PDB file of C-alpha atoms in Angstrom:
ATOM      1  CA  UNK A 280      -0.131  16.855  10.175  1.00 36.00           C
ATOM      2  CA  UNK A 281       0.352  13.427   7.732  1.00 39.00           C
ATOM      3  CA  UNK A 282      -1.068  10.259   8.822  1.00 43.00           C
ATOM      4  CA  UNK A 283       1.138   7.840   9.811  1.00 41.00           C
ATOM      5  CA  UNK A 284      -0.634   5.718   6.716  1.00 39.00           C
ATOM      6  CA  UNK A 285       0.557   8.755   4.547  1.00 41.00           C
ATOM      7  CA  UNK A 286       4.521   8.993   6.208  1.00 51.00           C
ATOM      8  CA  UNK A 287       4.906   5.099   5.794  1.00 65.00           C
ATOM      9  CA  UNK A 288       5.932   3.723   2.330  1.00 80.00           C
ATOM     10  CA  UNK A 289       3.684   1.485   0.914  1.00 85.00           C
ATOM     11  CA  UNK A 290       5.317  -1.984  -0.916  1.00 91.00           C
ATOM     12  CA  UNK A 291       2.296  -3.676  -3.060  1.00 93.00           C
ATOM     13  CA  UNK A 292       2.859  -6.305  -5.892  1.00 94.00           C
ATOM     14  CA  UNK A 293       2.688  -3.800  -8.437  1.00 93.00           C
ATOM     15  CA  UNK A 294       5.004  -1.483  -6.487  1.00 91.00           C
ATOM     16  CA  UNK A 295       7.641  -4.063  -6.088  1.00 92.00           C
ATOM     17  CA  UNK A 296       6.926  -5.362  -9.902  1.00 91.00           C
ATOM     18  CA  UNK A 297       8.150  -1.937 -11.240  1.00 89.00           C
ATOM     19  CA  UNK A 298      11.711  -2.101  -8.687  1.00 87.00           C
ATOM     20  CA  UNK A 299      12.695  -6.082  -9.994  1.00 84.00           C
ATOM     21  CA  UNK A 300      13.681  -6.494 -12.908  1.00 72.00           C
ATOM     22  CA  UNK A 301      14.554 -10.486 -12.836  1.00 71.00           C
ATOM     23  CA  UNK A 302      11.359 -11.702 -10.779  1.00 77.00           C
ATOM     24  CA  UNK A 303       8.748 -14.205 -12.045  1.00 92.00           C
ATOM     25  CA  UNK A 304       4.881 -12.845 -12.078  1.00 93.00           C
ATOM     26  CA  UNK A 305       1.245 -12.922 -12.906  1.00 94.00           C
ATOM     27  CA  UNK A 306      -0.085  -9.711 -13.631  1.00 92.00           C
ATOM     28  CA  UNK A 307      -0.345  -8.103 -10.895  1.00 93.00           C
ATOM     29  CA  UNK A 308      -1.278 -10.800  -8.625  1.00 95.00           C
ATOM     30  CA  UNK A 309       2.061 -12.612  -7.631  1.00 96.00           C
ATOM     31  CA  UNK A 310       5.715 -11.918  -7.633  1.00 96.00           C
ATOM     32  CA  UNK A 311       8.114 -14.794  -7.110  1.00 96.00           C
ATOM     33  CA  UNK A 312      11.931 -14.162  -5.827  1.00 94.00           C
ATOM     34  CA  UNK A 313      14.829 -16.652  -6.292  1.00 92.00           C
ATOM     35  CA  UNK A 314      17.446 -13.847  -4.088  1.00 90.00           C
ATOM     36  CA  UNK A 315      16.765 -12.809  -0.843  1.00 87.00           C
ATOM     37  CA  UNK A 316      18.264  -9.144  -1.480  1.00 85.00           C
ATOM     38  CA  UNK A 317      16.123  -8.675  -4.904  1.00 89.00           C
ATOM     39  CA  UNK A 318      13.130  -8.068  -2.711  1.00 90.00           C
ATOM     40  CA  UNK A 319      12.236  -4.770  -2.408  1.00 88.00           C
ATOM     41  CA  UNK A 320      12.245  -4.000   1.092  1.00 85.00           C
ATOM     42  CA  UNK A 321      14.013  -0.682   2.148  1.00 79.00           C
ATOM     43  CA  UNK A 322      15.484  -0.241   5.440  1.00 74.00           C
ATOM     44  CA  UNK A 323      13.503   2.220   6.785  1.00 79.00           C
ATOM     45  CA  UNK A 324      10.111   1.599   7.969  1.00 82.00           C
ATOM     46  CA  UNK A 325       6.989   0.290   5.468  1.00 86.00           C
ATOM     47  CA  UNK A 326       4.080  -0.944   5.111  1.00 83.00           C
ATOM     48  CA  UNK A 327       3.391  -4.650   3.418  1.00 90.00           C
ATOM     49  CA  UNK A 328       0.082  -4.184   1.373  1.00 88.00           C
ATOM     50  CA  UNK A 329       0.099  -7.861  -0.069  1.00 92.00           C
ATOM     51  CA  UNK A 330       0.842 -11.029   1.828  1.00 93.00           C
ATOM     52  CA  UNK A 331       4.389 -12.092   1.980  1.00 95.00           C
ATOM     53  CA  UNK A 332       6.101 -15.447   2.355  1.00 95.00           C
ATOM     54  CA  UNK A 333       9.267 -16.397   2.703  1.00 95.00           C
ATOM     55  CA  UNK A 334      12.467 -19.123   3.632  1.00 96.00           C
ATOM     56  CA  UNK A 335      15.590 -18.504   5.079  1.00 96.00           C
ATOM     57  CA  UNK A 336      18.101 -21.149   3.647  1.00 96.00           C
ATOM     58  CA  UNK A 337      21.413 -20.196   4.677  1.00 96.00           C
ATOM     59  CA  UNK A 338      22.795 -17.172   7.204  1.00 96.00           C
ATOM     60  CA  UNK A 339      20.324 -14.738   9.091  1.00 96.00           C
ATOM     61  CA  UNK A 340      18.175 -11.852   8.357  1.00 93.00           C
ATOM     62  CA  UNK A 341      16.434  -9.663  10.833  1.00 91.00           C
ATOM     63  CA  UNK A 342      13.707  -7.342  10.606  1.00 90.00           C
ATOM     64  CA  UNK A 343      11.251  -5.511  12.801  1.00 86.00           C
ATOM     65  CA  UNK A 344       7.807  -5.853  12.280  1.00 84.00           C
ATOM     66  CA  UNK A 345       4.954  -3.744  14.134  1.00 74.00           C
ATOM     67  CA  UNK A 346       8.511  -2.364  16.040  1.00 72.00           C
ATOM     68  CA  UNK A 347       9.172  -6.468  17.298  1.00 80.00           C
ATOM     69  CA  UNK A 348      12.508  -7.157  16.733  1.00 88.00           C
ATOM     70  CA  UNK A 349      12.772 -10.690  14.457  1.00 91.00           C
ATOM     71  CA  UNK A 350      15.863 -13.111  13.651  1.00 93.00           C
ATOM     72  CA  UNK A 351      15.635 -15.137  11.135  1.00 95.00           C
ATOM     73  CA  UNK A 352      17.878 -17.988  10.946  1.00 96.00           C
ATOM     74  CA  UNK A 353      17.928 -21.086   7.996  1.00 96.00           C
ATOM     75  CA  UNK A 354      14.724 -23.130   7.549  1.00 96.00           C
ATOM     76  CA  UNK A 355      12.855 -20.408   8.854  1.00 96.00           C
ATOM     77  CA  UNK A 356       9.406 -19.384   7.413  1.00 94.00           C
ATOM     78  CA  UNK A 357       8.893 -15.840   7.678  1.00 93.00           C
ATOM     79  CA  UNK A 358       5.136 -14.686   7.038  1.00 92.00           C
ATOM     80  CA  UNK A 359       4.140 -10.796   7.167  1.00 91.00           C
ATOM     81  CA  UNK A 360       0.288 -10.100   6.044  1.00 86.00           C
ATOM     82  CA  UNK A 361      -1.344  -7.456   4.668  1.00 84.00           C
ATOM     83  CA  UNK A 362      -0.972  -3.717   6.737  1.00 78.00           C
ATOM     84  CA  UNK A 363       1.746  -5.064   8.874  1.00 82.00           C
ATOM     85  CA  UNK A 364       4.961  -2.188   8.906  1.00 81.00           C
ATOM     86  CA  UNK A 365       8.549  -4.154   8.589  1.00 88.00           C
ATOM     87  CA  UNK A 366      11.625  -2.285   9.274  1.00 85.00           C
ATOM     88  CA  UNK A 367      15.560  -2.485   9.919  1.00 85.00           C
ATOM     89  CA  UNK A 368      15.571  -4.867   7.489  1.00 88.00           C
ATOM     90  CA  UNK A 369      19.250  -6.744   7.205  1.00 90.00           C
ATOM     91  CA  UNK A 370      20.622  -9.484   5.665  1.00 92.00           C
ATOM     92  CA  UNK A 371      24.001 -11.553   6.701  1.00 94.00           C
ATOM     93  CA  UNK A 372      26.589 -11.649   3.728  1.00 93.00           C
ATOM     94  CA  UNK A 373      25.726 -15.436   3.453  1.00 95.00           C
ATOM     95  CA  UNK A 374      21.849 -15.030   3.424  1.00 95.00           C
ATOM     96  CA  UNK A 375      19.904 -16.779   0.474  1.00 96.00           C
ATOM     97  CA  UNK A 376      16.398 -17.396   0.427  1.00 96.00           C
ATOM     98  CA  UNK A 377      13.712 -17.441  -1.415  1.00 96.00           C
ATOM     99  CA  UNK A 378      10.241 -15.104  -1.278  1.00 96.00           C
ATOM    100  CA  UNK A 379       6.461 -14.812  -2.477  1.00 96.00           C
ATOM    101  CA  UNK A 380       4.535 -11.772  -2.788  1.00 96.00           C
ATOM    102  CA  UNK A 381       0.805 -12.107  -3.488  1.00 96.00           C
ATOM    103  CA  UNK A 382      -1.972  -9.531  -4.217  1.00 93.00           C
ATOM    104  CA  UNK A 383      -4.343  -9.600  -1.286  1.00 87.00           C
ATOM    105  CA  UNK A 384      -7.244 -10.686  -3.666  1.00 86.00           C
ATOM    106  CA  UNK A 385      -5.406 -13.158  -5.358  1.00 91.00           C
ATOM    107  CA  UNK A 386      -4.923 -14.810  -1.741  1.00 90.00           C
ATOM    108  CA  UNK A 387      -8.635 -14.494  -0.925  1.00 85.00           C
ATOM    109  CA  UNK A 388      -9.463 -15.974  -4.277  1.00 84.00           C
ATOM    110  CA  UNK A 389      -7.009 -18.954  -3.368  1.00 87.00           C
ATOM    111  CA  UNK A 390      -8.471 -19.634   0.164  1.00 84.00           C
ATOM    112  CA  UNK A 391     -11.806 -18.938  -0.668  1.00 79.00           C
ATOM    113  CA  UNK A 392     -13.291 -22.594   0.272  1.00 75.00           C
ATOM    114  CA  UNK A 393     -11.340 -22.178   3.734  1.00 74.00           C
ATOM    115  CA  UNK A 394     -12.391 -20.014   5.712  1.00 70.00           C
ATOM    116  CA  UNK A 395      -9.911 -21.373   8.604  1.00 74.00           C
ATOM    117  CA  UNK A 396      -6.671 -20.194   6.567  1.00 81.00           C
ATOM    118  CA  UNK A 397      -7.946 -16.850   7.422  1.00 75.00           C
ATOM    119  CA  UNK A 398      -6.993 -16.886  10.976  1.00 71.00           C
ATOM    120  CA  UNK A 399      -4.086 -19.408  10.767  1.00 76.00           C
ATOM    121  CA  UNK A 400      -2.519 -17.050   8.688  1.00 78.00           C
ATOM    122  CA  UNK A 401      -3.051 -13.656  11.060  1.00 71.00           C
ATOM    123  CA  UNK A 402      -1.951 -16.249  13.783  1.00 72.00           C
ATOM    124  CA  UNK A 403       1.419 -15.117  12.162  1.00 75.00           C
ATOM    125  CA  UNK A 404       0.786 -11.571  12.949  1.00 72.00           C
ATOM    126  CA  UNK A 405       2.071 -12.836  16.637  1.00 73.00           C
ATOM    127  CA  UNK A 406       3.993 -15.754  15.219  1.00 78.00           C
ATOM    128  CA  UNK A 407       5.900 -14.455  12.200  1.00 84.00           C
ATOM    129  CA  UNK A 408       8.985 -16.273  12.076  1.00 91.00           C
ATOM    130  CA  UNK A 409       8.567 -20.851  12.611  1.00 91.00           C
ATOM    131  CA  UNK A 410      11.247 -23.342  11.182  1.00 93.00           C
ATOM    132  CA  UNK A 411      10.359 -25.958   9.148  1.00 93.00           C
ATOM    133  CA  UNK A 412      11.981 -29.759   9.856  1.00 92.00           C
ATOM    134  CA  UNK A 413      14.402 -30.563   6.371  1.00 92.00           C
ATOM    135  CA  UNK A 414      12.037 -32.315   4.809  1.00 93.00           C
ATOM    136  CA  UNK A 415       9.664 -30.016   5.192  1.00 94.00           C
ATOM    137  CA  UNK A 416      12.043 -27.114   3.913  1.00 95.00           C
ATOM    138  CA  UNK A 417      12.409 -29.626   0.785  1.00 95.00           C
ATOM    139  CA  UNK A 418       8.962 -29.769   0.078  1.00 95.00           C
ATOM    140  CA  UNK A 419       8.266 -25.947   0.451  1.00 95.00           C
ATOM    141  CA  UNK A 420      11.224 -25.887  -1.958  1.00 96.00           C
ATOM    142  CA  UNK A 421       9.793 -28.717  -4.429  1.00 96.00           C
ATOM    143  CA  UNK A 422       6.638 -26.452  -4.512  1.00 96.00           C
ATOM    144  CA  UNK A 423       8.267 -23.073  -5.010  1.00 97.00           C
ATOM    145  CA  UNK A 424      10.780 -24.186  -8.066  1.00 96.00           C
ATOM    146  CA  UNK A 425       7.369 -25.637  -9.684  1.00 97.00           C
ATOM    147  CA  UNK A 426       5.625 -23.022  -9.013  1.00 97.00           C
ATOM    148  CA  UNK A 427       8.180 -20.804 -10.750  1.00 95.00           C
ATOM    149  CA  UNK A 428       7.989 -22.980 -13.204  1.00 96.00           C
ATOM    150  CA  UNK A 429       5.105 -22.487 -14.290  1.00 96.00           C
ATOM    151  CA  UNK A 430       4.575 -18.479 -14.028  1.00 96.00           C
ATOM    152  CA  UNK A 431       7.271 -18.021 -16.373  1.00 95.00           C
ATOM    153  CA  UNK A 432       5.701 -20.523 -18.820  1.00 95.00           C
ATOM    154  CA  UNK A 433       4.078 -18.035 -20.634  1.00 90.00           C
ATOM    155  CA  UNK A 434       2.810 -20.396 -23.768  1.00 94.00           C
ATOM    156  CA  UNK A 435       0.784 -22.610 -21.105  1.00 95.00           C
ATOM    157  CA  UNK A 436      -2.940 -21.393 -21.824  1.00 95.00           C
ATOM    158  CA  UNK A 437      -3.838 -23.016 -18.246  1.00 96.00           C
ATOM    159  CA  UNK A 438      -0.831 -21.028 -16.527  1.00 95.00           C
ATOM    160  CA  UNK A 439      -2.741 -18.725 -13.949  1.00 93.00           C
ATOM    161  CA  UNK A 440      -5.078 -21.588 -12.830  1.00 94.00           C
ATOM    162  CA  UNK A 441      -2.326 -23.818 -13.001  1.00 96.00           C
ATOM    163  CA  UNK A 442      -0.149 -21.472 -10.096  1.00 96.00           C
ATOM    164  CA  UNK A 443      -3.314 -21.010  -8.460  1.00 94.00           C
ATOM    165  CA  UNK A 444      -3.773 -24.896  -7.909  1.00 95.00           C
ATOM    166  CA  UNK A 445       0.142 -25.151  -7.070  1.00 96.00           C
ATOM    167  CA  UNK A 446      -0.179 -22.258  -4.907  1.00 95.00           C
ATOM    168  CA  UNK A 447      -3.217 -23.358  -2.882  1.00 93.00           C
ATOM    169  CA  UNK A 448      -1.594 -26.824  -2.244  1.00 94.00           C
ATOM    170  CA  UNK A 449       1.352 -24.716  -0.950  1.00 94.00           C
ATOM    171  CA  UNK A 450      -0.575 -22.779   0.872  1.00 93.00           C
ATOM    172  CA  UNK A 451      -2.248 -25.625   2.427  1.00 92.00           C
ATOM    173  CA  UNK A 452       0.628 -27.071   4.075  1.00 92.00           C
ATOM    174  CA  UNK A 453       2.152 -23.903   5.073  1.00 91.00           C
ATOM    175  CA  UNK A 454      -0.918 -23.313   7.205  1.00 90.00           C
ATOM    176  CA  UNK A 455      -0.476 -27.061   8.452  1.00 90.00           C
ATOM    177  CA  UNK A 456       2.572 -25.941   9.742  1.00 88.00           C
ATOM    178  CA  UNK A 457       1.092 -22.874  11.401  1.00 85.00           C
ATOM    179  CA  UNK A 458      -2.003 -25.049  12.839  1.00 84.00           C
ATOM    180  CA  UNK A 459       0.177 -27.376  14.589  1.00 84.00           C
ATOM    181  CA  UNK A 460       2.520 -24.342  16.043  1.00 80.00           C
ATOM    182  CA  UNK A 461      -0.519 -22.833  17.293  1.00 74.00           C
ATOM    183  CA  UNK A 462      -1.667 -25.989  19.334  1.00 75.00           C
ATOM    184  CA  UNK A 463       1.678 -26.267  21.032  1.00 73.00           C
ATOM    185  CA  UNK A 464       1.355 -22.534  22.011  1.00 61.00           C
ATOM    186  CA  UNK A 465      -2.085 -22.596  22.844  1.00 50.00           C
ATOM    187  CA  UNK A 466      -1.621 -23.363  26.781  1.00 48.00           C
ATOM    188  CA  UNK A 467       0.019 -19.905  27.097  1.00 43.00           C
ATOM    189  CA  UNK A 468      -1.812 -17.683  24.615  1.00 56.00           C
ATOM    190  CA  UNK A 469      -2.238 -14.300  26.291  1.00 72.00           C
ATOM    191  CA  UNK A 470      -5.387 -13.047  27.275  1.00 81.00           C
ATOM    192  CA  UNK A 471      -5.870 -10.768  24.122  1.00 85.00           C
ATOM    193  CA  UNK A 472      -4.831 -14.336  21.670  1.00 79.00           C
ATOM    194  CA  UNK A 473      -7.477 -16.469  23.608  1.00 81.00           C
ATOM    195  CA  UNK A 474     -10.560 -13.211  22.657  1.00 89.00           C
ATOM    196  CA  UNK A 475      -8.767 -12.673  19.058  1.00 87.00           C
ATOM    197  CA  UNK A 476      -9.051 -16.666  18.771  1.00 81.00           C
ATOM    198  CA  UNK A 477     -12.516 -16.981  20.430  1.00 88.00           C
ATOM    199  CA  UNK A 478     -13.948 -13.904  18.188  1.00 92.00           C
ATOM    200  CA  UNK A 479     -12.830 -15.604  15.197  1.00 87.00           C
ATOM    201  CA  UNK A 480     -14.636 -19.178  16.280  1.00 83.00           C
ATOM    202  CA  UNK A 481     -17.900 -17.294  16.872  1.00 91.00           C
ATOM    203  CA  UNK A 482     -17.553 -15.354  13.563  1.00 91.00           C
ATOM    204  CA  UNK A 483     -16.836 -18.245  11.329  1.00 84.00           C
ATOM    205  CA  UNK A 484     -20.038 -20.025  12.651  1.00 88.00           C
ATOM    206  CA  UNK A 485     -22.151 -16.662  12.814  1.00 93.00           C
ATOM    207  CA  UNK A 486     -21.180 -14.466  10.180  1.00 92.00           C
ATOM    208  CA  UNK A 487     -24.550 -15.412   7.566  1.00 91.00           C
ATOM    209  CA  UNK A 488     -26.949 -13.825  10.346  1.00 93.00           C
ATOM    210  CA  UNK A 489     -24.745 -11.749  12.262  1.00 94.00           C
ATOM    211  CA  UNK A 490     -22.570  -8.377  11.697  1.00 94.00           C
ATOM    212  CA  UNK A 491     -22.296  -5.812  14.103  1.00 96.00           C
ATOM    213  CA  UNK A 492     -19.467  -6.202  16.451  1.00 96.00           C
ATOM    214  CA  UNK A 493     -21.809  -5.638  19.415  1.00 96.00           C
ATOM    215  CA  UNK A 494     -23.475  -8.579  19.212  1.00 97.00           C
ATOM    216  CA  UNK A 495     -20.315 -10.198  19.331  1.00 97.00           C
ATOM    217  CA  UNK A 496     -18.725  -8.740  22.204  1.00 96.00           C
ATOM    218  CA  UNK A 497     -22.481  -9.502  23.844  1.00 96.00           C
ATOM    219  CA  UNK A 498     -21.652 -13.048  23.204  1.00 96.00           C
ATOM    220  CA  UNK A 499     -18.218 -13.361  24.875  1.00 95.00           C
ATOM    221  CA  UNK A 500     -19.185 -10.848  27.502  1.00 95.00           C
ATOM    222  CA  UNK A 501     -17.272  -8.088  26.847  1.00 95.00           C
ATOM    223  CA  UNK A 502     -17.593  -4.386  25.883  1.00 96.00           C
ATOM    224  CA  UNK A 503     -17.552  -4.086  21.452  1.00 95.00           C
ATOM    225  CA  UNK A 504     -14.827  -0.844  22.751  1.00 96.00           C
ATOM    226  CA  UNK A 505     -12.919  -3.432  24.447  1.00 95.00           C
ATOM    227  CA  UNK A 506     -13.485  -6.089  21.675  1.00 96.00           C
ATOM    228  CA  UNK A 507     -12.394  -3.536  18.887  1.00 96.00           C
ATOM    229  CA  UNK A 508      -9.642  -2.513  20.684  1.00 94.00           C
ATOM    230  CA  UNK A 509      -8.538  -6.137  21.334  1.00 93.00           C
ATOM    231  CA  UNK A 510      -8.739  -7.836  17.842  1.00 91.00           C
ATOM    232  CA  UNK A 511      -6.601  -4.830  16.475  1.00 89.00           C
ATOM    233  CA  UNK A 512      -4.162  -4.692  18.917  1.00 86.00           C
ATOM    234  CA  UNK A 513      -3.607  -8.546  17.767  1.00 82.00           C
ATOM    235  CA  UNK A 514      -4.542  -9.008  14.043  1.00 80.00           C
ATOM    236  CA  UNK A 515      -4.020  -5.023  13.017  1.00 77.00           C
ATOM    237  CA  UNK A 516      -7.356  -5.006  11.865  1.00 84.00           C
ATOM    238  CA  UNK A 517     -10.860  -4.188  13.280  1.00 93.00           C
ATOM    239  CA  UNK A 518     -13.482  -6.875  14.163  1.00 95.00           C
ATOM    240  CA  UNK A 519     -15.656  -5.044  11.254  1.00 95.00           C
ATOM    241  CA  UNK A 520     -12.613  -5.992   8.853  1.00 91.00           C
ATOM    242  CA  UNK A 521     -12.658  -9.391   9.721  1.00 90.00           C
ATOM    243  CA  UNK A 522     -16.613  -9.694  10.053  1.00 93.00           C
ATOM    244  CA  UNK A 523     -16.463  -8.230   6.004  1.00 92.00           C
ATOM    245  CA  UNK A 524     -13.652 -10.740   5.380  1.00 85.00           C
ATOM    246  CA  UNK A 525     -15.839 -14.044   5.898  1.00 86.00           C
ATOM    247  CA  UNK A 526     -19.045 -12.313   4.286  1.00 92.00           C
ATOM    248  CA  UNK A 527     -16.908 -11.334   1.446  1.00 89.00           C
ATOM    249  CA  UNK A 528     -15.023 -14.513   1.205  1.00 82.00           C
ATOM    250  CA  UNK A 529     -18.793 -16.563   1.600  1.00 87.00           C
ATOM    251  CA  UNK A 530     -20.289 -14.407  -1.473  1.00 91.00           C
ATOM    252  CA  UNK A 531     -16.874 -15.211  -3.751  1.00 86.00           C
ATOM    253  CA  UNK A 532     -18.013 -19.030  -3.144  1.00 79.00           C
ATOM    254  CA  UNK A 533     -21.472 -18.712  -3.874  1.00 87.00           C
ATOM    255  CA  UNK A 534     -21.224 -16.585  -6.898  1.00 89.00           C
ATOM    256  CA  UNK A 535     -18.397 -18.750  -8.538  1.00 81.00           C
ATOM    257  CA  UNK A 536     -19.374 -22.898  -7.340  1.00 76.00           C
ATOM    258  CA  UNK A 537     -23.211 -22.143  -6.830  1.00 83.00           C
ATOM    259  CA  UNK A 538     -26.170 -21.732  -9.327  1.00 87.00           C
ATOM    260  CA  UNK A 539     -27.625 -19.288  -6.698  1.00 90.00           C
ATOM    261  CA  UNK A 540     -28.653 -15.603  -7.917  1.00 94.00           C
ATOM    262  CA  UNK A 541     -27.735 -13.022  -6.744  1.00 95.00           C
ATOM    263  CA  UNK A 542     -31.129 -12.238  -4.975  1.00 95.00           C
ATOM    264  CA  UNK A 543     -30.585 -15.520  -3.334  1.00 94.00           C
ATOM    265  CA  UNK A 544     -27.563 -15.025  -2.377  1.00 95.00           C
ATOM    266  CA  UNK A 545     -28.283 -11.848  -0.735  1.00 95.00           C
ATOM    267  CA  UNK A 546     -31.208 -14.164   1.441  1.00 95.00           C
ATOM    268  CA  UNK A 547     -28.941 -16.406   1.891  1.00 93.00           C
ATOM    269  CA  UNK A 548     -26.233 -13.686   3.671  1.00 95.00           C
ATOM    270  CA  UNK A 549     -29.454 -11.732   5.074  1.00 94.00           C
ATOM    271  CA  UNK A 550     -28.831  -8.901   3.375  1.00 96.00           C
ATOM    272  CA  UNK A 551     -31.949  -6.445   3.163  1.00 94.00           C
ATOM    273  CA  UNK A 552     -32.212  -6.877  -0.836  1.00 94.00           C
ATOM    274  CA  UNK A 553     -29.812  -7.363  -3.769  1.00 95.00           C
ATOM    275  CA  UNK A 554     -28.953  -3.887  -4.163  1.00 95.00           C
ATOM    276  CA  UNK A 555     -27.459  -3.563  -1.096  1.00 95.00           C
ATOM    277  CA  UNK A 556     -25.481  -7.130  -1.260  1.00 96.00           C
ATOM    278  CA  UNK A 557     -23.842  -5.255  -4.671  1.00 95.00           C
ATOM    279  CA  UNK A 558     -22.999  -2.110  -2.855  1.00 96.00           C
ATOM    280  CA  UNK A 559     -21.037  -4.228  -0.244  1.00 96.00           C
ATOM    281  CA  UNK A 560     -19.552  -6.238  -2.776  1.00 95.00           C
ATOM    282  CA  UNK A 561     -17.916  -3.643  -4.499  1.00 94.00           C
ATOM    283  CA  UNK A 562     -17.056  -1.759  -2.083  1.00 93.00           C
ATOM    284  CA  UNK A 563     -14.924  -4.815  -0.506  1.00 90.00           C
ATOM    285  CA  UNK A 564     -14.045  -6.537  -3.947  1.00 88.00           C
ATOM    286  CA  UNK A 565     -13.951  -3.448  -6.326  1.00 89.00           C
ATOM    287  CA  UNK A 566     -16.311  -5.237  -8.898  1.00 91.00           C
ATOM    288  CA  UNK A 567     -20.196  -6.063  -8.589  1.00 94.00           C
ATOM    289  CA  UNK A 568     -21.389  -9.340  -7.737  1.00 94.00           C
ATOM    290  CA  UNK A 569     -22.354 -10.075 -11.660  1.00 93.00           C
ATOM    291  CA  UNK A 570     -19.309  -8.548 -12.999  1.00 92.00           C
ATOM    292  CA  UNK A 571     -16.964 -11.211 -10.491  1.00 90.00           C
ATOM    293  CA  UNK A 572     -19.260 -13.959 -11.576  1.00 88.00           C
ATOM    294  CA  UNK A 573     -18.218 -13.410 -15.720  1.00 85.00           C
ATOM    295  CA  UNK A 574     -14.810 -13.115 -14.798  1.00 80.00           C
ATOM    296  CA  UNK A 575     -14.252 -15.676 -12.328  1.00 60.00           C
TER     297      UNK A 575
END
């Protein structure tokens, strides 16, 4: 019998790259959309494998995602992360928006000083659809029209680390917006938000010393089966995922803005030598630790 992983169609940057034929892009990394109905999302049920952002500016869309029926109406946000499964996806005859696609370690490389983005984004895994305030939506439009820009100035020599820096700023005050949603919905968080949220809290300030989930789930006084079970019923990914996420996302910033070696670095993450620290690395990043350093 097929996994539902090998049923589902899979939509990745790439994927969607080789569908478009009138979308702005960086390699492989980020694919920009003008059109609401050039983006590349079938009716039937798939699987996002990038993170995706987008506006409603006029009409209404809907879409399921992890089976949750979603309307979308103008100045909404809609944000759908990595491994989440959208379907019945419909537009209204007057529907425009815009849309981003972007790689998953082109986001990682963006928020890579903020470790906080990390969750504020997955907060959206509960919270996928917000509206913005107009001036708000003109500002998310000022930076998506520059942004655009600028991928499709090909001649610029600085044009990836120019999006990047664009990007990040955008990405900055998108998860503003998300910060300040989750504070006004933080009185009624369910049972499983308040241990997704508290899990995250204890990893951020833990995650150098500690990995195995037990420890964690001795901390907030639960069962690890019951804390696995939890943080993927909420995020869609394990608590080992988002344990590797921080260490991975900690080793990016010490490699790239630190003279460190690597040998330190592995001390510094209490990792049992360097060889192992380059094992994990790779195996989370798909390049060694020295290799990401040159290229980066």
């Amino acid at each position: 019998m097929k996994t539902e992983r090998e049923r589902l169609f899979e939509i990745t940057v790439p994927q969607a790259k080789s569908i478009v034929n009138n979308g702005s892009f960086i390699d492989n990394d980020l694919l920009m959309f003008d059109k609401f109905e050039d983006v590349p999302i079938p009716s039937e049920p798939c699987r996002i494998r990038c993170l995706f952002v987008a506006l409603c500016m006029e009409g209404t869309a809907q879409y399921s995602v992890d089976t949750k029926e979603r309307m979308v109406k103008k100045n909404d946000v809609i944000v759908i992360n990595d491994g989440q499964v959208v379907g019945n996806y419909m537009l209204s005859r007057d529907c425009r928006g815009i849309a981003i696609m972007a790689s998953n370690n082109y986001f990682s490389e963006i928020i890579k000083e903020v470790h906080e983005i990390s969750s504020l984004f997955l907060f959206a895994n509960t919270h996928p659809v917000f509206t913005l305030k107009e001036e708000k939506v003109k500002t998310f439009l000022d930076y998506f029209h520059l942004i655009r820009e600028k991928t499709d100035d090909a001649d610029h020599h600085f044009r990836k680390q120019l999006v990047t820096a664009l990007l990040k700023a955008m990405i900055y005050d998108i998860s503003n917006e998300i910060y300040h949603l989750q504070q006004t919905r933080d009185p009624i968080k369910t049972r499983a938000e308040a241990i997704f949220t508290e899990f995250i809290n204890l990893v951020k300030i833990n995650f150098r010393n500690e990995r195995r989930v037990s420890w964690y789930g001795e901390q907030m006084c639960i069962t690890p089966k019951y804390l696995s079970e939890t943080i993927k019923s909420v995020s869609k990914r394990t608590p080992n995922e988002w344990i590797d996420n921080y260490v991975t996302l900690e080793i990016r910033v010490l490699l790239k803005n630190s003279s460190m070696s690597i040998k330190e670095i592995a001390q510094e993450l209490h990792f049992p030598n360097q060889s192992f620290l380059g094992k994990y690395f790779k195996e989370h990043v798909g390049m060694s630790p020295s290799k990401y350093r040159k290229t980066f």
